[in-house]
């Protein structure tokens, strides 16, 4: 058994003194600061995600989608994700069955300055097409500055 | 040749900077830079590319257009055979990983990939290939399509079951 005094192993400025190491560890986890971008999630989900994935990644986005699609929307809207992450978050949100939610989150991303984000948004929207979505995709297919994004939009319209 | 399937068409347009490409195209699903990027060892020619992509994409919903990037490994001994994560023997046997020591080596690989040849693969060709395998009752594709885990783009290609002399349903006959 490790008999090292708790005070020599933990910073008590952030966590209250606990009666046992196990209880102390639980309190440390509870008080864990959730760093950006996951700090925009509700605290419980933010802690769960930050403990498993210190940085944004596809697996984290899939987990958030399974837990709460609307939280993934919050992350997309407010998480200040790097374009190399936002593109995958957008595509993964497209797996959500709620087309209204998906369209509301992804249609604005068709205007994003980064082509990879627009491409990810197209992939995400492909299964949620309606008249409005098709109108936007047709515009992207004909006039996006990226040939790859144009191709993705044309493919989505032809699916 | 060694082919790696790109995640985003637009990532490779123009003259993208290497750090951004690494973040978009060479990142683990769980985060972190991938220092063992996956590639397939394929002959030069479209049929193998389509087959490899069809098998590679069996568990995703493939985009309408995919991009195969030629990867140049300057040291062939660093290309190691590793079983691919597919139920198909072709991609299992032809899957490779390029073992890199550090991000500097990945930078070199990405820089070379920016300048190397690229091969577009159309989803319609992929679907045509899979439809052909299912029609030919290919053991691997039929098993996958009937496994319960296959994606709709695969199951939708299963030949319709025809019952030419099946039992008549007299209950629906008009009187």
mmCIF file of C-alpha atoms in Angstrom:
data_model
loop_
_atom_site.group_PDB
_atom_site.id
_atom_site.type_symbol
_atom_site.label_atom_id
_atom_site.label_comp_id
_atom_site.label_asym_id
_atom_site.label_seq_id
_atom_site.Cartn_x
_atom_site.Cartn_y
_atom_site.Cartn_z
ATOM 1 C CA UNK A 1 0.000 0.000 0.000
ATOM 2 C CA UNK A 2 1.277 3.452 -0.904
ATOM 3 C CA UNK A 3 1.550 5.452 2.303
ATOM 4 C CA UNK A 4 2.920 8.619 0.731
ATOM 5 C CA UNK A 5 1.100 11.567 2.285
ATOM 6 C CA UNK A 6 -1.516 12.963 -0.007
ATOM 7 C CA UNK A 7 -0.143 16.452 0.401
ATOM 8 C CA UNK A 8 3.101 15.481 -1.299
ATOM 9 C CA UNK A 9 1.392 14.046 -4.362
ATOM 10 C CA UNK A 10 -1.423 16.442 -5.118
ATOM 11 C CA UNK A 11 -2.002 20.109 -5.506
ATOM 12 C CA UNK A 12 -4.508 21.023 -2.818
ATOM 13 C CA UNK A 13 -4.965 24.538 -4.100
ATOM 14 C CA UNK A 14 -7.470 23.198 -6.614
ATOM 15 C CA UNK A 15 -9.046 20.306 -4.805
ATOM 16 C CA UNK A 16 -10.251 19.911 -1.259
ATOM 17 C CA UNK A 17 -8.543 17.514 1.119
ATOM 18 C CA UNK A 18 -9.995 14.054 0.782
ATOM 19 C CA UNK A 19 -10.186 11.373 3.382
ATOM 20 C CA UNK A 20 -8.825 8.580 1.184
ATOM 21 C CA UNK A 21 -6.659 8.451 -1.948
ATOM 22 C CA UNK A 22 -9.556 6.992 -3.931
ATOM 23 C CA UNK A 23 -11.914 9.714 -2.865
ATOM 24 C CA UNK A 24 -9.253 12.297 -3.565
ATOM 25 C CA UNK A 25 -8.728 10.937 -7.078
ATOM 26 C CA UNK A 26 -12.449 11.143 -7.719
ATOM 27 C CA UNK A 27 -12.440 14.761 -6.631
ATOM 28 C CA UNK A 28 -9.494 15.549 -8.857
ATOM 29 C CA UNK A 29 -11.393 14.091 -11.799
ATOM 30 C CA UNK A 30 -14.518 16.011 -10.875
ATOM 31 C CA UNK A 31 -12.598 19.265 -10.713
ATOM 32 C CA UNK A 32 -10.565 18.560 -13.822
ATOM 33 C CA UNK A 33 -10.420 21.650 -15.940
ATOM 34 C CA UNK A 34 -11.807 20.815 -19.361
ATOM 35 C CA UNK A 35 -9.627 22.607 -21.855
ATOM 36 C CA UNK A 36 -10.680 24.004 -25.188
ATOM 37 C CA UNK A 37 -12.366 23.037 -27.401
ATOM 38 C CA UNK A 38 -14.271 20.610 -25.184
ATOM 39 C CA UNK A 39 -14.988 23.311 -22.611
ATOM 40 C CA UNK A 40 -18.042 24.331 -24.654
ATOM 41 C CA UNK A 41 -19.711 20.989 -23.925
ATOM 42 C CA UNK A 42 -21.884 20.431 -20.901
ATOM 43 C CA UNK A 43 -19.582 19.755 -17.985
ATOM 44 C CA UNK A 44 -20.305 16.031 -17.599
ATOM 45 C CA UNK A 45 -19.800 15.265 -21.286
ATOM 46 C CA UNK A 46 -16.849 17.641 -21.519
ATOM 47 C CA UNK A 47 -15.069 15.806 -18.703
ATOM 48 C CA UNK A 48 -15.804 12.393 -20.227
ATOM 49 C CA UNK A 49 -14.462 13.468 -23.618
ATOM 50 C CA UNK A 50 -11.424 15.359 -22.324
ATOM 51 C CA UNK A 51 -10.383 12.395 -20.200
ATOM 52 C CA UNK A 52 -10.366 10.080 -23.213
ATOM 53 C CA UNK A 53 -9.153 12.430 -25.919
ATOM 54 C CA UNK A 54 -6.961 15.360 -24.916
ATOM 55 C CA UNK A 55 -7.291 16.825 -28.402
ATOM 56 C CA UNK A 56 -10.117 16.874 -30.959
ATOM 57 C CA UNK A 57 -10.233 13.837 -33.218
ATOM 58 C CA UNK A 58 -12.665 11.697 -35.191
ATOM 59 C CA UNK A 59 -13.174 9.207 -32.377
ATOM 60 C CA UNK A 60 -14.096 12.019 -29.981
ATOM 61 C CA UNK A 61 -16.609 13.469 -32.444
ATOM 62 C CA UNK A 62 -18.203 10.042 -32.928
ATOM 63 C CA UNK A 63 -18.474 9.606 -29.169
ATOM 64 C CA UNK A 64 -20.096 13.015 -28.730
ATOM 65 C CA UNK A 65 -22.533 12.255 -31.552
ATOM 66 C CA UNK A 66 -23.566 9.027 -29.833
ATOM 67 C CA UNK A 67 -24.027 10.791 -26.514
ATOM 68 C CA UNK A 68 -25.778 13.900 -27.750
ATOM 69 C CA UNK A 69 -25.924 15.140 -31.358
ATOM 70 C CA UNK A 70 -26.840 18.640 -30.199
ATOM 71 C CA UNK A 71 -23.595 18.778 -28.219
ATOM 72 C CA UNK A 72 -21.652 18.030 -31.393
ATOM 73 C CA UNK A 73 -23.465 20.961 -32.966
ATOM 74 C CA UNK A 74 -22.359 23.147 -30.062
ATOM 75 C CA UNK A 75 -18.780 22.011 -30.590
ATOM 76 C CA UNK A 76 -19.022 22.754 -34.323
ATOM 77 C CA UNK A 77 -20.541 26.184 -33.744
ATOM 78 C CA UNK A 78 -18.625 27.353 -30.699
ATOM 79 C CA UNK A 79 -15.628 25.069 -30.270
ATOM 80 C CA UNK A 80 -13.254 27.085 -32.424
ATOM 81 C CA UNK A 81 -12.111 23.851 -34.057
ATOM 82 C CA UNK A 82 -9.198 23.924 -36.468
ATOM 83 C CA UNK A 83 -10.354 23.350 -40.065
ATOM 84 C CA UNK A 84 -8.550 19.982 -40.102
ATOM 85 C CA UNK A 85 -10.830 18.889 -37.249
ATOM 86 C CA UNK A 86 -13.962 20.798 -38.203
ATOM 87 C CA UNK A 87 -14.129 19.001 -41.557
ATOM 88 C CA UNK A 88 -14.435 15.622 -39.817
ATOM 89 C CA UNK A 89 -16.831 16.907 -37.153
ATOM 90 C CA UNK A 90 -19.091 18.120 -39.971
ATOM 91 C CA UNK A 91 -18.989 14.818 -41.834
ATOM 92 C CA UNK A 92 -19.634 12.829 -38.659
ATOM 93 C CA UNK A 93 -22.606 15.030 -37.726
ATOM 94 C CA UNK A 94 -24.091 13.939 -41.050
ATOM 95 C CA UNK A 95 -24.630 10.477 -39.534
ATOM 96 C CA UNK A 96 -27.267 11.982 -37.227
ATOM 97 C CA UNK A 97 -30.843 11.110 -38.181
ATOM 98 C CA UNK A 98 -32.173 14.576 -37.333
ATOM 99 C CA UNK A 99 -32.013 16.314 -40.709
ATOM 100 C CA UNK A 100 -33.232 19.636 -39.318
ATOM 101 C CA UNK A 101 -30.379 19.693 -36.818
ATOM 102 C CA UNK A 102 -27.812 18.649 -39.423
ATOM 103 C CA UNK A 103 -28.900 21.199 -42.017
ATOM 104 C CA UNK A 104 -28.978 24.033 -39.493
ATOM 105 C CA UNK A 105 -25.417 23.258 -38.424
ATOM 106 C CA UNK A 106 -23.843 22.416 -41.762
ATOM 107 C CA UNK A 107 -25.404 24.734 -44.331
ATOM 108 C CA UNK A 108 -23.511 27.741 -42.905
ATOM 109 C CA UNK A 109 -20.256 25.773 -43.191
ATOM 110 C CA UNK A 110 -20.645 25.748 -46.987
ATOM 111 C CA UNK A 111 -19.439 29.359 -46.716
ATOM 112 C CA UNK A 112 -16.406 28.533 -44.556
ATOM 113 C CA UNK A 113 -13.139 29.951 -45.797
ATOM 114 C CA UNK A 114 -11.347 26.572 -45.628
ATOM 115 C CA UNK A 115 -12.105 24.255 -48.540
ATOM 116 C CA UNK A 116 -11.691 21.112 -46.408
ATOM 117 C CA UNK A 117 -14.444 22.374 -44.095
ATOM 118 C CA UNK A 118 -16.787 23.032 -47.011
ATOM 119 C CA UNK A 119 -16.014 19.551 -48.343
ATOM 120 C CA UNK A 120 -16.749 17.983 -44.957
ATOM 121 C CA UNK A 121 -20.028 19.905 -44.804
ATOM 122 C CA UNK A 122 -20.995 18.590 -48.238
ATOM 123 C CA UNK A 123 -20.341 15.003 -47.130
ATOM 124 C CA UNK A 124 -22.363 15.631 -43.980
ATOM 125 C CA UNK A 125 -25.289 17.098 -45.884
ATOM 126 C CA UNK A 126 -25.375 14.435 -48.588
ATOM 127 C CA UNK A 127 -27.893 12.263 -46.714
ATOM 128 C CA UNK A 128 -30.045 15.204 -45.614
ATOM 129 C CA UNK A 129 -31.023 16.745 -48.888
ATOM 130 C CA UNK A 130 -34.195 18.707 -49.403
ATOM 131 C CA UNK A 131 -35.019 21.531 -51.779
ATOM 132 C CA UNK A 132 -33.100 24.104 -49.774
ATOM 133 C CA UNK A 133 -30.052 21.865 -49.364
ATOM 134 C CA UNK A 134 -30.051 21.021 -53.064
ATOM 135 C CA UNK A 135 -30.155 24.710 -53.922
ATOM 136 C CA UNK A 136 -27.045 25.327 -51.827
ATOM 137 C CA UNK A 137 -25.278 22.252 -53.184
ATOM 138 C CA UNK A 138 -25.999 23.298 -56.773
ATOM 139 C CA UNK A 139 -24.426 26.654 -56.045
ATOM 140 C CA UNK A 140 -21.361 24.962 -54.547
ATOM 141 C CA UNK A 141 -21.164 22.533 -57.468
ATOM 142 C CA UNK A 142 -21.126 25.373 -59.984
ATOM 143 C CA UNK A 143 -19.134 28.089 -58.295
ATOM 144 C CA UNK A 144 -17.027 26.921 -55.357
ATOM 145 C CA UNK A 145 -13.410 28.009 -55.699
ATOM 146 C CA UNK A 146 -12.203 24.470 -54.955
ATOM 147 C CA UNK A 147 -12.540 21.845 -57.719
ATOM 148 C CA UNK A 148 -12.621 19.141 -55.047
ATOM 149 C CA UNK A 149 -15.511 20.756 -53.223
ATOM 150 C CA UNK A 150 -17.329 21.210 -56.532
ATOM 151 C CA UNK A 151 -16.837 17.520 -57.283
ATOM 152 C CA UNK A 152 -18.091 16.513 -53.836
ATOM 153 C CA UNK A 153 -21.215 18.662 -54.277
ATOM 154 C CA UNK A 154 -21.927 17.272 -57.739
ATOM 155 C CA UNK A 155 -21.515 13.744 -56.414
ATOM 156 C CA UNK A 156 -23.887 14.501 -53.522
ATOM 157 C CA UNK A 157 -26.521 15.826 -55.919
ATOM 158 C CA UNK A 158 -26.203 12.726 -58.109
ATOM 159 C CA UNK A 159 -26.506 10.219 -55.242
ATOM 160 C CA UNK B 1 3.280 1.263 -56.381
ATOM 161 C CA UNK B 2 2.097 2.280 -52.937
ATOM 162 C CA UNK B 3 -1.290 3.972 -52.789
ATOM 163 C CA UNK B 4 -2.850 5.814 -49.880
ATOM 164 C CA UNK B 5 -6.471 6.892 -50.068
ATOM 165 C CA UNK B 6 -6.945 10.573 -49.286
ATOM 166 C CA UNK B 7 -9.540 11.757 -46.800
ATOM 167 C CA UNK B 8 -10.280 15.043 -48.555
ATOM 168 C CA UNK B 9 -9.983 15.950 -52.241
ATOM 169 C CA UNK B 10 -9.566 19.639 -51.510
ATOM 170 C CA UNK B 11 -6.723 19.091 -49.048
ATOM 171 C CA UNK B 12 -4.379 18.275 -51.945
ATOM 172 C CA UNK B 13 -5.273 21.171 -54.218
ATOM 173 C CA UNK B 14 -2.824 23.933 -55.054
ATOM 174 C CA UNK B 15 0.263 24.002 -52.909
ATOM 175 C CA UNK B 16 -0.934 23.040 -49.420
ATOM 176 C CA UNK B 17 1.498 23.415 -46.551
ATOM 177 C CA UNK B 18 2.829 20.232 -45.057
ATOM 178 C CA UNK B 19 1.727 20.861 -41.428
ATOM 179 C CA UNK B 20 -1.896 21.353 -42.523
ATOM 180 C CA UNK B 21 -1.777 18.256 -44.713
ATOM 181 C CA UNK B 22 -0.424 16.220 -41.807
ATOM 182 C CA UNK B 23 -3.254 17.420 -39.584
ATOM 183 C CA UNK B 24 -5.943 16.612 -42.135
ATOM 184 C CA UNK B 25 -4.599 13.509 -43.842
ATOM 185 C CA UNK B 26 -2.122 11.853 -41.491
ATOM 186 C CA UNK B 27 -3.836 11.953 -38.133
ATOM 187 C CA UNK B 28 -4.982 8.980 -36.077
ATOM 188 C CA UNK B 29 -8.680 8.579 -35.451
ATOM 189 C CA UNK B 30 -7.805 8.973 -31.780
ATOM 190 C CA UNK B 31 -5.666 12.063 -32.380
ATOM 191 C CA UNK B 32 -1.946 12.437 -32.814
ATOM 192 C CA UNK B 33 0.162 12.299 -35.923
ATOM 193 C CA UNK B 34 0.287 8.911 -37.662
ATOM 194 C CA UNK B 35 3.885 7.767 -37.987
ATOM 195 C CA UNK B 36 2.799 4.450 -39.518
ATOM 196 C CA UNK B 37 0.622 5.575 -42.414
ATOM 197 C CA UNK B 38 -1.360 2.846 -44.132
ATOM 198 C CA UNK B 39 -0.928 2.214 -47.828
ATOM 199 C CA UNK B 40 -1.792 -0.531 -50.303
ATOM 200 C CA UNK B 41 0.731 -2.144 -52.628
ATOM 201 C CA UNK B 42 -1.023 -2.159 -55.986
ATOM 202 C CA UNK B 43 -0.135 -2.671 -59.597
ATOM 203 C CA UNK B 44 -0.383 0.341 -61.819
ATOM 204 C CA UNK B 45 -3.827 0.188 -63.285
ATOM 205 C CA UNK B 46 -7.382 1.107 -62.549
ATOM 206 C CA UNK B 47 -8.953 -2.316 -61.810
ATOM 207 C CA UNK B 48 -6.794 -2.914 -58.738
ATOM 208 C CA UNK B 49 -7.355 0.610 -57.506
ATOM 209 C CA UNK B 50 -11.117 0.222 -57.720
ATOM 210 C CA UNK B 51 -11.007 -3.164 -55.999
ATOM 211 C CA UNK B 52 -8.732 -1.859 -53.254
ATOM 212 C CA UNK B 53 -10.914 1.164 -52.643
ATOM 213 C CA UNK B 54 -14.112 -0.888 -52.658
ATOM 214 C CA UNK B 55 -12.666 -3.180 -49.996
ATOM 215 C CA UNK B 56 -11.066 -0.309 -48.078
ATOM 216 C CA UNK B 57 -14.395 1.551 -48.008
ATOM 217 C CA UNK B 58 -16.574 -1.398 -47.058
ATOM 218 C CA UNK B 59 -17.234 -0.007 -43.579
ATOM 219 C CA UNK B 60 -17.740 3.629 -44.477
ATOM 220 C CA UNK B 61 -20.059 5.453 -46.820
ATOM 221 C CA UNK B 62 -17.602 6.248 -49.599
ATOM 222 C CA UNK B 63 -17.670 9.659 -51.221
ATOM 223 C CA UNK B 64 -18.657 9.994 -54.862
ATOM 224 C CA UNK B 65 -15.038 10.505 -55.811
ATOM 225 C CA UNK B 66 -12.014 9.138 -53.980
ATOM 226 C CA UNK B 67 -8.392 10.013 -54.482
ATOM 227 C CA UNK B 68 -5.508 7.551 -54.490
ATOM 228 C CA UNK B 69 -2.148 9.152 -53.741
ATOM 229 C CA UNK B 70 1.098 7.559 -54.780
ATOM 230 C CA UNK B 71 3.358 7.334 -51.775
ATOM 231 C CA UNK B 72 7.083 7.275 -52.235
ATOM 232 C CA UNK B 73 9.005 5.403 -49.588
ATOM 233 C CA UNK B 74 12.673 6.181 -50.130
ATOM 234 C CA UNK B 75 13.721 3.252 -47.986
ATOM 235 C CA UNK B 76 11.818 0.123 -49.090
ATOM 236 C CA UNK B 77 12.837 -1.718 -45.941
ATOM 237 C CA UNK B 78 10.636 0.685 -43.992
ATOM 238 C CA UNK B 79 7.535 -0.579 -45.789
ATOM 239 C CA UNK B 80 6.244 -3.479 -43.728
ATOM 240 C CA UNK B 81 3.506 -5.984 -44.437
ATOM 241 C CA UNK B 82 0.676 -5.655 -41.959
ATOM 242 C CA UNK B 83 -2.724 -7.305 -42.311
ATOM 243 C CA UNK B 84 -5.333 -4.842 -43.426
ATOM 244 C CA UNK B 85 -8.457 -4.365 -41.371
ATOM 245 C CA UNK B 86 -10.866 -5.772 -43.932
ATOM 246 C CA UNK B 87 -12.682 -9.079 -44.484
ATOM 247 C CA UNK B 88 -11.148 -9.264 -47.951
ATOM 248 C CA UNK B 89 -7.996 -11.212 -48.685
ATOM 249 C CA UNK B 90 -6.825 -8.850 -51.428
ATOM 250 C CA UNK B 91 -6.584 -5.795 -49.187
ATOM 251 C CA UNK B 92 -5.371 -7.856 -46.245
ATOM 252 C CA UNK B 93 -2.522 -9.213 -48.343
ATOM 253 C CA UNK B 94 -1.642 -5.923 -49.959
ATOM 254 C CA UNK B 95 -1.862 -3.685 -46.915
ATOM 255 C CA UNK B 96 1.388 -2.068 -45.844
ATOM 256 C CA UNK B 97 2.548 0.444 -43.276
ATOM 257 C CA UNK B 98 5.363 2.899 -43.801
ATOM 258 C CA UNK B 99 7.359 2.979 -40.587
ATOM 259 C CA UNK B 100 8.592 6.453 -39.790
ATOM 260 C CA UNK B 101 10.859 7.453 -36.930
ATOM 261 C CA UNK B 102 9.683 10.998 -36.436
ATOM 262 C CA UNK B 103 7.620 13.831 -37.836
ATOM 263 C CA UNK B 104 10.571 14.974 -39.936
ATOM 264 C CA UNK B 105 10.333 11.765 -41.939
ATOM 265 C CA UNK B 106 6.578 12.226 -42.250
ATOM 266 C CA UNK B 107 7.195 15.748 -43.563
ATOM 267 C CA UNK B 108 9.374 14.279 -46.302
ATOM 268 C CA UNK B 109 6.764 11.659 -47.184
ATOM 269 C CA UNK B 110 3.988 14.260 -47.341
ATOM 270 C CA UNK B 111 6.107 16.621 -49.417
ATOM 271 C CA UNK B 112 6.791 13.810 -51.897
ATOM 272 C CA UNK B 113 3.096 12.865 -51.988
ATOM 273 C CA UNK B 114 2.221 16.451 -52.919
ATOM 274 C CA UNK B 115 4.240 16.059 -56.107
ATOM 275 C CA UNK B 116 3.417 12.439 -56.938
ATOM 276 C CA UNK B 117 0.763 11.106 -59.298
ATOM 277 C CA UNK B 118 -2.857 10.855 -58.189
ATOM 278 C CA UNK B 119 -5.625 8.533 -59.246
ATOM 279 C CA UNK B 120 -9.314 9.360 -59.051
ATOM 280 C CA UNK B 121 -11.752 6.584 -58.279
ATOM 281 C CA UNK B 122 -15.442 7.100 -58.981
ATOM 282 C CA UNK B 123 -18.012 5.611 -56.633
ATOM 283 C CA UNK B 124 -20.034 4.414 -59.628
ATOM 284 C CA UNK B 125 -17.042 2.264 -60.650
ATOM 285 C CA UNK B 126 -16.729 1.012 -57.083
ATOM 286 C CA UNK B 127 -20.438 0.130 -57.008
ATOM 287 C CA UNK B 128 -20.178 -1.550 -60.393
ATOM 288 C CA UNK B 129 -17.288 -3.640 -59.136
ATOM 289 C CA UNK B 130 -19.147 -4.695 -55.980
ATOM 290 C CA UNK B 131 -22.338 -5.415 -57.912
ATOM 291 C CA UNK B 132 -20.306 -7.669 -60.177
ATOM 292 C CA UNK B 133 -18.735 -9.514 -57.242
ATOM 293 C CA UNK B 134 -22.137 -10.040 -55.626
ATOM 294 C CA UNK B 135 -23.675 -11.247 -58.879
ATOM 295 C CA UNK B 136 -20.777 -13.661 -59.284
ATOM 296 C CA UNK B 137 -21.471 -14.869 -55.720
ATOM 297 C CA UNK B 138 -18.011 -13.894 -54.557
ATOM 298 C CA UNK B 139 -17.682 -15.622 -51.179
ATOM 299 C CA UNK B 140 -16.114 -12.657 -49.378
ATOM 300 C CA UNK B 141 -18.492 -10.011 -50.680
ATOM 301 C CA UNK B 142 -21.610 -12.132 -50.186
ATOM 302 C CA UNK B 143 -20.531 -12.972 -46.630
ATOM 303 C CA UNK B 144 -19.916 -9.309 -45.891
ATOM 304 C CA UNK B 145 -23.171 -8.163 -47.477
ATOM 305 C CA UNK B 146 -25.119 -10.684 -45.410
ATOM 306 C CA UNK B 147 -23.169 -10.154 -42.200
ATOM 307 C CA UNK B 148 -25.562 -7.620 -40.762
ATOM 308 C CA UNK B 149 -22.780 -5.064 -40.451
ATOM 309 C CA UNK B 150 -22.621 -4.082 -44.111
ATOM 310 C CA UNK B 151 -23.408 -0.503 -45.023
ATOM 311 C CA UNK B 152 -26.502 0.247 -47.135
ATOM 312 C CA UNK B 153 -24.375 1.124 -50.160
ATOM 313 C CA UNK B 154 -23.302 -2.535 -50.171
ATOM 314 C CA UNK B 155 -26.576 -4.219 -49.269
ATOM 315 C CA UNK B 156 -28.424 -2.129 -51.848
ATOM 316 C CA UNK B 157 -26.271 -3.778 -54.505
ATOM 317 C CA UNK B 158 -27.365 -7.289 -53.602
ATOM 318 C CA UNK B 159 -29.180 -8.893 -56.529
ATOM 319 C CA UNK B 160 -32.912 -8.979 -55.943
ATOM 320 C CA UNK B 161 -34.181 -12.420 -55.061
ATOM 321 C CA UNK B 162 -36.477 -13.699 -57.747
ATOM 322 C CA UNK B 163 -38.997 -16.449 -57.074
ATOM 323 C CA UNK B 164 -40.278 -17.353 -60.562
ATOM 324 C CA UNK B 165 -42.553 -20.160 -59.413
ATOM 325 C CA UNK B 166 -43.179 -19.109 -55.882
ATOM 326 C CA UNK B 167 -46.447 -19.764 -54.065
ATOM 327 C CA UNK B 168 -49.375 -17.654 -55.168
ATOM 328 C CA UNK B 169 -51.005 -15.437 -52.619
ATOM 329 C CA UNK B 170 -54.668 -16.118 -53.331
ATOM 330 C CA UNK B 171 -55.827 -13.991 -50.449
ATOM 331 C CA UNK B 172 -55.068 -10.851 -52.472
ATOM 332 C CA UNK B 173 -56.874 -11.940 -55.623
ATOM 333 C CA UNK B 174 -59.831 -9.831 -56.536
ATOM 334 C CA UNK B 175 -63.132 -11.586 -56.446
#
